[in-house]
N, C-alpha and C. Protein backbone atom coordinates (compact mmCIF):
# COMPACT_ATOMS: atom_id res chain seq x y z
N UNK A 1 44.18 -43.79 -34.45
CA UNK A 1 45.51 -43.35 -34.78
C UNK A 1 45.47 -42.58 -36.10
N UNK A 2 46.46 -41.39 -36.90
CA UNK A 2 46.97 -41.06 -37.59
C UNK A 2 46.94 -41.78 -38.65
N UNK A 3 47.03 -40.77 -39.69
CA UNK A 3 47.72 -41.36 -40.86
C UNK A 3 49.22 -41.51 -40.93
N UNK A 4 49.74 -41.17 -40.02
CA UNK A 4 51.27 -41.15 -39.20
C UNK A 4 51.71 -41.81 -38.56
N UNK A 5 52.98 -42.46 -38.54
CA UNK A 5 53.60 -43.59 -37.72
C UNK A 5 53.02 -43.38 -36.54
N UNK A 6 52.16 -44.65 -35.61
CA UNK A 6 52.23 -44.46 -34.41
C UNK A 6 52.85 -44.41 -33.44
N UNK A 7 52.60 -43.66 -32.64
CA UNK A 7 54.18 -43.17 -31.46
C UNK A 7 53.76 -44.57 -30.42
N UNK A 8 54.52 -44.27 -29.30
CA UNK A 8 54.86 -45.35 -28.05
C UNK A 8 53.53 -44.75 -27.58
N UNK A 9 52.96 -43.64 -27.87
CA UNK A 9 51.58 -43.33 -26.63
C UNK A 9 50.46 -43.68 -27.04
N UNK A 10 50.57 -43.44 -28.84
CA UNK A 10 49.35 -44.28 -29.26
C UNK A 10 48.90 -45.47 -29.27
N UNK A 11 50.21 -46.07 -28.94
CA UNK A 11 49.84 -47.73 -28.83
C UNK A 11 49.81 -47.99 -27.27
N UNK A 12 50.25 -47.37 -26.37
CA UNK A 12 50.00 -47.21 -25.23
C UNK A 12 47.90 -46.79 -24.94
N UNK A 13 47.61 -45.79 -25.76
CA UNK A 13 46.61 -45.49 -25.10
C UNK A 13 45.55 -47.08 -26.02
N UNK A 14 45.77 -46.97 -26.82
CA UNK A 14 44.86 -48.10 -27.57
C UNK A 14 45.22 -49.77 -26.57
N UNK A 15 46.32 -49.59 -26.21
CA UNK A 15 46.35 -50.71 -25.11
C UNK A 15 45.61 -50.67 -24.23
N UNK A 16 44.79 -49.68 -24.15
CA UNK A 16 44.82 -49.14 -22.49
C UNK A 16 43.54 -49.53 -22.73
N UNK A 17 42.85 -49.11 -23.92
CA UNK A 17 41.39 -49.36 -24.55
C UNK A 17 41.03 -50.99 -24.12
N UNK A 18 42.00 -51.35 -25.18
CA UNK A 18 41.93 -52.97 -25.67
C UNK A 18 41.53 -54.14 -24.27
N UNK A 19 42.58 -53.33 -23.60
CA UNK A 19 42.86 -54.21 -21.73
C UNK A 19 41.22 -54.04 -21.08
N UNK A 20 40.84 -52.73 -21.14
CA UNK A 20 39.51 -52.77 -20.64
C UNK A 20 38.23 -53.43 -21.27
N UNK A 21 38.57 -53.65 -22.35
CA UNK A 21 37.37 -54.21 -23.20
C UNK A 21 37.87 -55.77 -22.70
N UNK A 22 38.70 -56.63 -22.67
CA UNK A 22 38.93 -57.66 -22.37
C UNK A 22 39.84 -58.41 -23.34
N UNK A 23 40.21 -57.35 -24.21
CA UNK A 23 41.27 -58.17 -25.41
C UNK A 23 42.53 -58.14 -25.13
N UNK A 24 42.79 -58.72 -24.60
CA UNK A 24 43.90 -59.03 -23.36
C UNK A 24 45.64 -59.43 -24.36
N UNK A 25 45.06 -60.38 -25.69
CA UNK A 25 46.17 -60.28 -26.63
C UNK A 25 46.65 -59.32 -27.57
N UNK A 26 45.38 -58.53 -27.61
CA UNK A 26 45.32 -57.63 -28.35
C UNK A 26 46.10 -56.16 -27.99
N UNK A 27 45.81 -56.07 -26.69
CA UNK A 27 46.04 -55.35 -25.53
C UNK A 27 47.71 -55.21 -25.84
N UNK A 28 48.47 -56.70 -25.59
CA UNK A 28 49.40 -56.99 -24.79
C UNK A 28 50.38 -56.48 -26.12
N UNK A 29 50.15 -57.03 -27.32
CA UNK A 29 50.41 -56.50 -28.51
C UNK A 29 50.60 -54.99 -28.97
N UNK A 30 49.92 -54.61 -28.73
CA UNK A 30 49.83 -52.77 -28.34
C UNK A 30 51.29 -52.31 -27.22
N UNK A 31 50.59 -53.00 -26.18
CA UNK A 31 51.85 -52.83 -25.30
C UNK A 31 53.58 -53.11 -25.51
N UNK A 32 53.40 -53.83 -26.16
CA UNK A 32 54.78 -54.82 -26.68
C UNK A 32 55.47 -53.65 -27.80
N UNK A 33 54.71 -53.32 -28.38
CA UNK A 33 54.87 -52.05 -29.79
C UNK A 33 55.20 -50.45 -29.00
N UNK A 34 54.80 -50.19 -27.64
CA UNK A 34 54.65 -49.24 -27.18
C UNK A 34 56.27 -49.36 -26.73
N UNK A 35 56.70 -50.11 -25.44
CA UNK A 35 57.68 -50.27 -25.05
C UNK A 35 58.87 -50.67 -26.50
N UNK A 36 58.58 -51.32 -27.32
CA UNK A 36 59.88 -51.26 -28.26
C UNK A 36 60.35 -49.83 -28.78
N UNK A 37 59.13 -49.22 -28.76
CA UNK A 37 59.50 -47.95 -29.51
C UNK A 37 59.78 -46.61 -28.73
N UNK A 38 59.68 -47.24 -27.25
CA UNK A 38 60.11 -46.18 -26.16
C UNK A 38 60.19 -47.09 -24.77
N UNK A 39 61.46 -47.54 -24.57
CA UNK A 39 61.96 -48.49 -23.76
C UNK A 39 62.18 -47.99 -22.31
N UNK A 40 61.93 -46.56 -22.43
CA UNK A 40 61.47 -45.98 -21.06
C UNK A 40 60.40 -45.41 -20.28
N UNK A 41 59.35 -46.23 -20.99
CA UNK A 41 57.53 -46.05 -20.95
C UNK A 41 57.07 -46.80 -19.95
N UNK A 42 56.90 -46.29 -18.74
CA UNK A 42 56.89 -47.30 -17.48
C UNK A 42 55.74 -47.78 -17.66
N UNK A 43 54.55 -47.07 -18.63
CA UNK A 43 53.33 -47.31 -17.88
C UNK A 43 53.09 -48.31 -19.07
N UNK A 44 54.29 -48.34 -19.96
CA UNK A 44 53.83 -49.56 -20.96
C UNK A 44 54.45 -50.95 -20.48
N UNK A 45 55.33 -51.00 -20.01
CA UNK A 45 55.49 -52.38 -18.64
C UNK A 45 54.39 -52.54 -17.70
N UNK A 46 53.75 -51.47 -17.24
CA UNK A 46 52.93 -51.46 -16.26
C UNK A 46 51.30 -51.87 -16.67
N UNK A 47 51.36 -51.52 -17.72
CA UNK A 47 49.96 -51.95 -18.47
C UNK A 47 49.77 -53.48 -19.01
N UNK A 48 51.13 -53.70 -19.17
CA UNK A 48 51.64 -55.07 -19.94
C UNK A 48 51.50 -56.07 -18.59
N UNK A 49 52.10 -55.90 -17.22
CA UNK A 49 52.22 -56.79 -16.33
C UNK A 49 50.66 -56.97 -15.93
N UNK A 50 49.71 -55.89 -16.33
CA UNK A 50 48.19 -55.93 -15.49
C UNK A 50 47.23 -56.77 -16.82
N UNK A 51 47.69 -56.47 -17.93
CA UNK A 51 46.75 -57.41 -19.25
C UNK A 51 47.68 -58.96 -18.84
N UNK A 52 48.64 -59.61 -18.44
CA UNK A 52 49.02 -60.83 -18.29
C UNK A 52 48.41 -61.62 -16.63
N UNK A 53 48.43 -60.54 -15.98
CA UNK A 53 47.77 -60.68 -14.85
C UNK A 53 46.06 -61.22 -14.92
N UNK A 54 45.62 -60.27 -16.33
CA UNK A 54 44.07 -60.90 -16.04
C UNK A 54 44.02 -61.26 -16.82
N UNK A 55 44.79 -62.23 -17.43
CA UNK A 55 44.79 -63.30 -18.82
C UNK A 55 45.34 -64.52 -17.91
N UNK A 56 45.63 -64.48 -16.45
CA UNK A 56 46.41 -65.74 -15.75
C UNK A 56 47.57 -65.98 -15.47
N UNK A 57 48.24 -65.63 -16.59
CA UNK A 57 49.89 -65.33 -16.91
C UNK A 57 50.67 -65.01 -16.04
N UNK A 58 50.09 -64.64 -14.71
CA UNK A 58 51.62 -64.21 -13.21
C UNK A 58 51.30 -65.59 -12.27
């Protein structure tokens, strides 16, 4: 990221990182920051329901 506020995509794509490496809280955290800051980011619900999915969580 920037030396600049991160947007909803940067924490979106670093989620996206985090989920594949297996840091699943780390991940979900990212995700959580993505959707607050753009509450119409499908793919940050969508990323969020698949890191709780392979953490057990559904």
């Amino acid at each position: 990221m920037s030396s600049e506020q991160p947007t909803a995509f940067d924490y979106l794509t670093r989620g996206r990182l985090l989920l594949r490496q297996g840091l699943l809280d780390r991940a979900i955290e990212d995700f959580d920051a993505a959707v607050a800051l753009d509450d119409t980011l499908a793919a940050g619900y969508y990323c969020r329901g698949l890191a709780y999915r392979d953490g057990g969580d559904l």
